Coordinates of C-alpha atoms in Angstrom, one line a residue:
M1 CA -11.8 13.9 3.2
N2 CA -9.0 16.5 2.6
T3 CA -8.6 16.8 -1.1
S4 CA -5.6 19.1 -1.2
H5 CA -2.2 17.7 -2.4
R6 CA -0.7 18.0 1.1
R7 CA -0.3 14.6 2.7
Y8 CA 1.6 13.6 5.8
L9 CA 1.9 9.9 5.8
P10 CA 1.6 7.9 9.0
A11 CA 3.8 4.9 9.7
I12 CA 1.6 2.3 8.1
L13 CA -0.4 3.9 5.3
L14 CA -0.5 6.6 2.7
V15 CA -4.3 7.4 3.1
G16 CA -7.5 6.0 4.0
A17 CA -16.3 -4.2 -0.5
I18 CA -17.7 -5.7 -2.7
G19 CA -18.4 -9.4 -3.3
L20 CA -17.9 -10.5 -6.8
S21 CA -20.0 -13.2 -8.5
G22 CA -22.1 -13.4 -11.6
C23 CA -24.2 -15.1 -14.3
A24 CA -25.3 -14.5 -17.9
S25 CA -25.8 -12.0 -20.7
T26 CA -23.9 -10.6 -23.6
S27 CA -21.6 -7.6 -23.3
T28 CA -23.6 -5.4 -25.6
D29 CA -27.1 -6.4 -24.4
A30 CA -26.1 -5.8 -20.8
A31 CA -24.4 -2.5 -21.1
G32 CA -26.4 -0.8 -23.8
D33 CA -25.7 0.1 -27.4
G34 CA -22.0 0.9 -26.6
G35 CA -21.5 -2.3 -24.8
W36 CA -19.2 -2.5 -21.8
A37 CA -16.6 -0.4 -23.7
A38 CA -18.9 2.6 -23.0
A39 CA -19.7 1.8 -19.4
T40 CA -18.3 4.3 -16.9
S41 CA -19.2 2.1 -13.9
V42 CA -20.5 -1.3 -13.1
E43 CA -23.9 0.1 -12.3
A44 CA -24.0 2.1 -15.6
G45 CA -23.1 -1.1 -17.5
G46 CA -26.0 -3.1 -16.1
G47 CA -24.7 -4.6 -12.8
L48 CA -22.0 -6.9 -11.6
D49 CA -23.7 -10.2 -12.8
S50 CA -23.9 -8.8 -16.3
L51 CA -20.3 -7.7 -16.2
V52 CA -19.0 -11.1 -15.0
S53 CA -21.0 -12.9 -17.7
A54 CA -19.7 -10.5 -20.4
A55 CA -16.1 -10.8 -19.2
Q56 CA -16.4 -14.6 -19.2
D57 CA -17.7 -14.5 -22.7
E58 CA -14.6 -12.5 -23.7
G59 CA -12.5 -15.0 -21.8
T60 CA -9.2 -13.1 -21.8
L61 CA -7.5 -10.1 -20.2
N62 CA -4.5 -8.6 -21.9
V63 CA -1.9 -6.9 -19.6
M64 CA 1.8 -6.0 -19.7
G65 CA 4.5 -6.0 -17.1
L66 CA 2.5 -7.5 -14.2
Y67 CA 5.6 -9.2 -12.8
P68 CA 4.7 -11.8 -10.1
D69 CA 6.7 -10.1 -7.4
W70 CA 5.6 -6.6 -8.2
A71 CA 2.9 -5.6 -5.7
N72 CA 1.9 -9.3 -5.4
Y73 CA 0.5 -9.2 -9.0
G74 CA 1.3 -13.0 -9.3
V75 CA -1.3 -13.8 -6.7
L76 CA -3.7 -11.2 -7.9
V77 CA -3.6 -12.7 -11.4
E78 CA -4.0 -16.3 -10.1
E79 CA -7.0 -15.4 -7.9
F80 CA -8.7 -13.5 -10.7
T81 CA -8.4 -16.5 -13.0
A82 CA -9.4 -19.0 -10.3
T83 CA -12.5 -16.9 -9.5
Y84 CA -13.7 -16.2 -13.0
G85 CA -12.0 -18.6 -15.3
I86 CA -10.6 -15.7 -17.4
E87 CA -7.1 -16.2 -18.8
V88 CA -4.7 -13.3 -18.2
D89 CA -2.3 -12.8 -21.1
N90 CA 0.6 -11.1 -19.3
D91 CA 3.3 -9.8 -21.6
T92 CA 6.4 -9.5 -19.4
S93 CA 8.8 -8.8 -22.2
A94 CA 8.5 -5.1 -21.2
G95 CA 6.5 -3.3 -18.6
S96 CA 7.5 0.3 -17.9
S97 CA 4.8 3.0 -17.9
Q98 CA 6.0 4.2 -21.3
D99 CA 6.2 0.7 -22.7
Q100 CA 2.5 0.2 -21.9
I101 CA 1.5 3.5 -23.5
N102 CA 3.5 2.7 -26.6
A103 CA 1.8 -0.7 -26.8
I104 CA -1.7 0.7 -26.9
K105 CA -0.7 3.4 -29.4
N106 CA 1.0 0.8 -31.7
R107 CA -1.8 -1.8 -31.4
I108 CA -4.9 0.2 -32.1
G109 CA -7.7 -2.0 -33.3
Q110 CA -5.7 -5.2 -32.6
S111 CA -6.9 -8.1 -30.5
R112 CA -3.5 -8.3 -28.9
S113 CA -3.7 -4.7 -27.5
L114 CA -3.7 -4.1 -23.8
D115 CA -6.9 -4.0 -21.8
Y116 CA -5.4 -2.7 -18.4
L117 CA -2.5 -0.4 -17.7
D118 CA -0.6 0.1 -14.4
T119 CA 1.4 3.3 -14.8
G120 CA 2.8 6.2 -13.0
V121 CA 0.3 9.1 -12.5
S122 CA 2.2 11.4 -14.9
F123 CA 2.0 8.7 -17.6
A124 CA -1.7 8.1 -16.9
N125 CA -2.4 11.8 -17.3
S126 CA -0.5 12.1 -20.5
A127 CA -2.3 9.1 -21.9
S128 CA -5.6 10.5 -20.8
A129 CA -4.8 13.8 -22.5
E130 CA -4.2 11.9 -25.8
G131 CA -7.6 10.2 -25.5
L132 CA -6.1 6.8 -24.9
L133 CA -7.9 5.9 -21.7
A134 CA -11.5 4.9 -21.0
E135 CA -13.6 6.6 -18.3
Y136 CA -14.4 4.1 -15.5
R137 CA -14.7 4.3 -11.8
P138 CA -14.7 1.2 -9.5
A139 CA -17.7 0.5 -7.3
T140 CA -15.6 1.2 -4.2
V141 CA -14.4 4.7 -5.4
A142 CA -16.2 6.4 -2.5
D143 CA -13.5 4.9 -0.2
I144 CA -10.8 6.7 -2.1
D145 CA -9.6 10.3 -1.5
P146 CA -10.7 12.2 -4.6
A147 CA -7.2 13.7 -4.9
L148 CA -6.1 10.2 -5.7
T149 CA -8.4 9.8 -8.7
D150 CA -8.7 11.5 -12.0
T151 CA -11.4 14.1 -12.1
D152 CA -12.6 12.7 -15.4
G153 CA -12.5 9.1 -14.1
R154 CA -9.8 7.9 -16.5
W155 CA -7.5 6.5 -13.9
T156 CA -7.6 5.6 -10.2
N157 CA -4.7 5.1 -7.8
Q158 CA -4.6 1.5 -6.6
Y159 CA -1.4 1.0 -4.4
G160 CA 1.7 2.9 -3.4
G161 CA 4.9 3.0 -1.4
Y162 CA 8.1 4.9 -0.6
V163 CA 11.5 5.1 -2.3
T164 CA 14.0 3.1 -0.4
I165 CA 17.7 2.1 -0.5
G166 CA 18.2 -1.7 -0.5
C167 CA 21.6 -3.2 0.3
D168 CA 23.2 -6.6 0.4
A169 CA 24.8 -6.5 3.8
A170 CA 27.3 -9.3 2.9
A171 CA 28.6 -7.5 -0.2
V172 CA 28.8 -4.0 1.3
A173 CA 30.8 -3.2 4.5
V174 CA 28.4 -0.5 5.7
C175 CA 24.9 -0.3 4.2
P176 CA 23.9 3.3 3.4
T177 CA 20.7 4.7 4.9
S178 CA 20.7 8.1 3.2
F179 CA 21.3 9.5 -0.3
A180 CA 24.2 11.6 1.0
E181 CA 26.0 8.4 2.2
L182 CA 25.8 7.0 -1.4
D183 CA 28.4 9.5 -2.6
D184 CA 31.3 7.6 -1.2
P185 CA 34.1 5.7 -3.1
Q186 CA 33.3 2.5 -1.2
Y187 CA 30.1 2.2 -3.2
A188 CA 31.8 2.4 -6.6
G189 CA 30.2 0.1 -9.1
K190 CA 27.5 -1.0 -6.6
V191 CA 24.5 1.3 -7.0
A192 CA 21.7 0.8 -9.6
L193 CA 18.2 1.9 -10.4
T194 CA 15.6 -0.4 -11.8
G195 CA 15.2 1.3 -15.2
N196 CA 15.5 4.6 -17.2
P197 CA 13.9 7.3 -15.0
A198 CA 12.6 9.0 -18.2
Q199 CA 10.6 5.9 -19.1
G200 CA 9.3 4.5 -15.8
E201 CA 7.8 5.7 -12.5
S202 CA 10.2 3.9 -10.2
G203 CA 13.3 5.5 -11.6
F204 CA 11.6 8.9 -11.9
N205 CA 10.7 8.9 -8.2
A206 CA 14.2 7.7 -7.2
V207 CA 15.7 10.8 -8.9
W208 CA 13.0 13.0 -7.3
A209 CA 13.7 11.5 -3.9
A210 CA 17.4 12.2 -4.3
A211 CA 16.4 15.8 -5.2
M212 CA 14.5 16.1 -2.0
A213 CA 17.5 14.9 -0.1
M214 CA 19.9 17.3 -1.9
G215 CA 18.0 20.5 -1.2
G216 CA 15.5 20.3 -4.1
S217 CA 11.8 20.4 -3.8
L218 CA 8.5 19.4 -5.5
D219 CA 9.2 22.3 -7.8
D220 CA 12.8 21.4 -8.4
I221 CA 14.0 18.0 -9.4
Q222 CA 17.3 19.3 -10.8
P223 CA 19.4 18.6 -7.7
G224 CA 18.4 14.9 -8.1
I225 CA 19.5 14.9 -11.7
D226 CA 22.8 16.5 -10.7
F227 CA 23.3 14.1 -7.8
M228 CA 22.7 11.0 -10.0
A229 CA 25.0 12.5 -12.7
E230 CA 27.7 12.9 -10.1
L231 CA 27.3 9.3 -8.9
S232 CA 27.4 8.1 -12.5
A233 CA 30.5 10.2 -13.3
S234 CA 32.3 8.8 -10.3
G235 CA 31.4 5.2 -11.2
I236 CA 29.1 4.7 -8.2
L237 CA 25.9 4.5 -10.2
I238 CA 26.1 1.8 -12.9
P239 CA 23.9 1.5 -16.1
V240 CA 22.3 -1.8 -15.1
E241 CA 18.6 -2.4 -14.7
A242 CA 18.6 -3.9 -11.2
N243 CA 16.4 -6.8 -10.1
A244 CA 16.6 -9.9 -7.8
G245 CA 18.8 -11.7 -10.4
T246 CA 21.4 -8.9 -10.6
L247 CA 21.5 -8.8 -6.8
E248 CA 22.1 -12.5 -6.4
T249 CA 25.0 -12.4 -9.0
G250 CA 26.5 -9.5 -7.1
E251 CA 26.2 -7.1 -10.0
T252 CA 24.0 -4.6 -8.1
P253 CA 24.4 -4.9 -4.3
I254 CA 22.6 -1.6 -3.7
I255 CA 19.3 -0.9 -5.4
I256 CA 17.2 2.2 -5.2
N257 CA 13.6 1.2 -5.6
W258 CA 10.1 1.2 -4.0
D259 CA 9.9 -0.3 -0.5
Y260 CA 7.4 -3.0 -1.6
L261 CA 9.7 -4.1 -4.5
N262 CA 12.9 -4.0 -2.4
L263 CA 11.1 -6.0 0.4
A264 CA 9.9 -8.5 -2.2
V265 CA 13.5 -8.9 -3.4
A266 CA 14.6 -9.4 0.2
D267 CA 12.1 -12.3 0.4
D268 CA 13.1 -13.8 -2.9
T269 CA 16.8 -13.8 -2.2
A270 CA 16.8 -14.8 1.4
A271 CA 16.8 -18.5 0.4
A272 CA 20.0 -17.9 -1.4
G273 CA 21.5 -16.5 1.8
V274 CA 21.3 -12.8 0.8
N275 CA 20.8 -10.4 3.7
F276 CA 19.1 -7.6 1.8
Q277 CA 18.4 -4.7 4.1
V278 CA 15.9 -2.0 3.1
A279 CA 16.0 1.5 4.5
I280 CA 13.8 4.6 3.9
P281 CA 16.4 7.3 3.4
T282 CA 16.8 9.5 6.4
D283 CA 17.5 12.6 4.3
G284 CA 14.5 12.5 2.0
T285 CA 12.2 10.2 0.0
M286 CA 9.2 10.2 -2.3
A287 CA 6.0 8.4 -1.8
S288 CA 3.7 7.8 -4.8
Y289 CA 0.8 5.7 -6.0
Y290 CA 0.5 3.9 -9.3
A291 CA -2.6 4.5 -11.4
A292 CA -4.9 1.9 -12.8
S293 CA -6.6 2.6 -16.1
I294 CA -8.4 0.9 -19.0
N295 CA -7.4 1.3 -22.6
A296 CA -10.1 3.1 -24.5
D297 CA -9.5 0.7 -27.3
A298 CA -9.5 -2.4 -25.1
P299 CA -10.1 -5.6 -27.0
H300 CA -11.8 -7.1 -23.9
P301 CA -13.6 -4.1 -22.3
A302 CA -15.7 -6.2 -19.9
A303 CA -12.8 -8.2 -18.6
A304 CA -10.8 -5.0 -18.1
R305 CA -13.7 -3.6 -16.0
L306 CA -14.1 -6.8 -14.0
W307 CA -10.3 -6.8 -13.3
I308 CA -10.7 -3.2 -11.9
E309 CA -13.6 -4.3 -9.7
F310 CA -11.6 -7.3 -8.4
M311 CA -8.5 -5.2 -7.7
Y312 CA -10.5 -2.6 -5.7
S313 CA -12.5 -5.1 -3.7
D314 CA -11.5 -6.0 -0.2
E315 CA -9.9 -9.2 -1.5
G316 CA -7.9 -7.5 -4.2
Q317 CA -6.7 -4.7 -1.9
N318 CA -5.6 -7.2 0.7
I319 CA -3.7 -9.2 -1.9
L320 CA -1.8 -6.0 -2.8
L321 CA -1.2 -5.3 0.9
N322 CA 0.4 -8.8 1.1
G323 CA 2.9 -7.5 -1.5
Y324 CA 4.1 -4.9 1.0
T325 CA 2.2 -2.1 -0.8
R326 CA -0.1 0.4 0.8
P327 CA -3.4 -0.2 -1.0
V328 CA -5.4 2.9 -1.7
R329 CA -8.4 1.6 0.3
F330 CA -6.3 0.8 3.4
D331 CA -8.3 3.2 5.7
A332 CA -11.6 1.7 4.6
L333 CA -10.3 -1.8 5.2
V334 CA -9.2 -0.9 8.7
E335 CA -12.5 0.8 9.5
S336 CA -14.6 -2.1 8.3
G337 CA -12.4 -4.7 10.0
A338 CA -11.5 -6.3 6.7
V339 CA -7.8 -5.5 6.7
D340 CA -5.3 -8.3 6.8
T341 CA -3.6 -7.3 10.0
A342 CA -0.7 -9.7 9.7
A343 CA 0.2 -8.1 6.3
A344 CA -0.3 -4.6 7.6
D345 CA 2.1 -5.3 10.5
K346 CA 4.9 -6.1 8.1
L347 CA 5.0 -2.7 6.5
P348 CA 8.1 -0.7 7.3
S349 CA 7.6 2.2 9.7
V350 CA 7.6 5.7 8.3
T351 CA 8.2 8.7 10.5
I352 CA 9.1 11.5 8.1
G353 CA 6.5 13.8 6.7
F354 CA 5.7 14.0 3.0
E355 CA 3.8 16.1 0.6
F356 CA 2.3 14.7 -2.6
P357 CA 3.2 16.7 -5.7
S358 CA 0.5 18.4 -7.7
E359 CA 0.0 17.2 -11.3
A360 CA 1.6 20.5 -12.5
Q361 CA 4.7 19.7 -10.4
R362 CA 4.7 16.1 -11.6
S363 CA 4.5 17.1 -15.2
A364 CA 7.2 19.7 -14.9
A365 CA 9.5 17.3 -13.2
N366 CA 8.8 14.6 -15.7
L367 CA 9.5 16.9 -18.7
L368 CA 12.7 18.2 -17.2
L369 CA 13.9 14.7 -16.5
A370 CA 13.1 13.5 -20.0
E371 CA 15.0 16.4 -21.4
K372 CA 18.1 16.1 -19.3
W373 CA 18.5 12.6 -18.1
D374 CA 20.4 10.9 -21.0
A375 CA 22.8 13.8 -21.3
A376 CA 23.4 14.0 -17.6
V377 CA 23.8 10.3 -16.9
A378 CA 25.8 8.5 -19.6
S379 CA 24.6 4.9 -20.2

């Protein structure tokens, strides 16, 4: 497999199984003196049966921000609980990448701390550098391009997508299909992001996608900051955290967000008569994966590892695919015949080439955005 950062993404996927069951043993006895908290793989911990038993003994998995319509997490959580009888305590009061990292920092040693994190890659790398993440690789890691995993095994990409422009066709005379088209007085008070780009991956990549459209590059996110600042100054970009609710009320008829999230919004609002059209910008976009990781101080280390195994199994990856995401094991699912073809056929076609940024590029862009965003875009 090509392990460079250069990726040209075909129309359906970004890149290229295990059965889960179990019975009985304690977490510490099965995994050795360090228990499952020290296990770097299911094999190293004593096997899948032991992991299932230990996770069921723990009985709970603590997570944050796994919103039901985000990447089909609602179904993933339901199926995990139905399969193993493990309760998922899902804190949806917050959920950005930075929120999750703050939570594990602020809850060290507490039973209410998070077990699993779903963050942007830059945030996962910063958390890993601070020693906050556990080393663990899923059993199906051989199906995943090494460029999409942490070299130290502290995070693994699980699903991804493209930045898109979503538009309520009934509320907007002409729906924009490019970033350049957004800079038009007809869109005043209509355009929104889904959160602070300095705090979350979705907004961060929206700004970077704008940079790519405005003559920037993977080494230069500044044109995206400047463009968003211009939209804000002209009243086009509004300081509202967009979601399906703000779309239905007419507050945010144009939403810049991941394709899988905008497509989920389209499904959610269709019953209310909203015709929400989703377009991959013709002048530039960003594609990115989210990174799955385990808190090094996880209160339920076995449940966290079992969740990882479930998510990277054929079943888990197809559940993510049904949420309009491009699961990281897509190629392997296709090759083995295990892919949900109906779900795959619903993914939007992508015809533009794209290069993944290196971690150095991601870190530099993230730092510059964190430094300049608040001053450039008044809230």
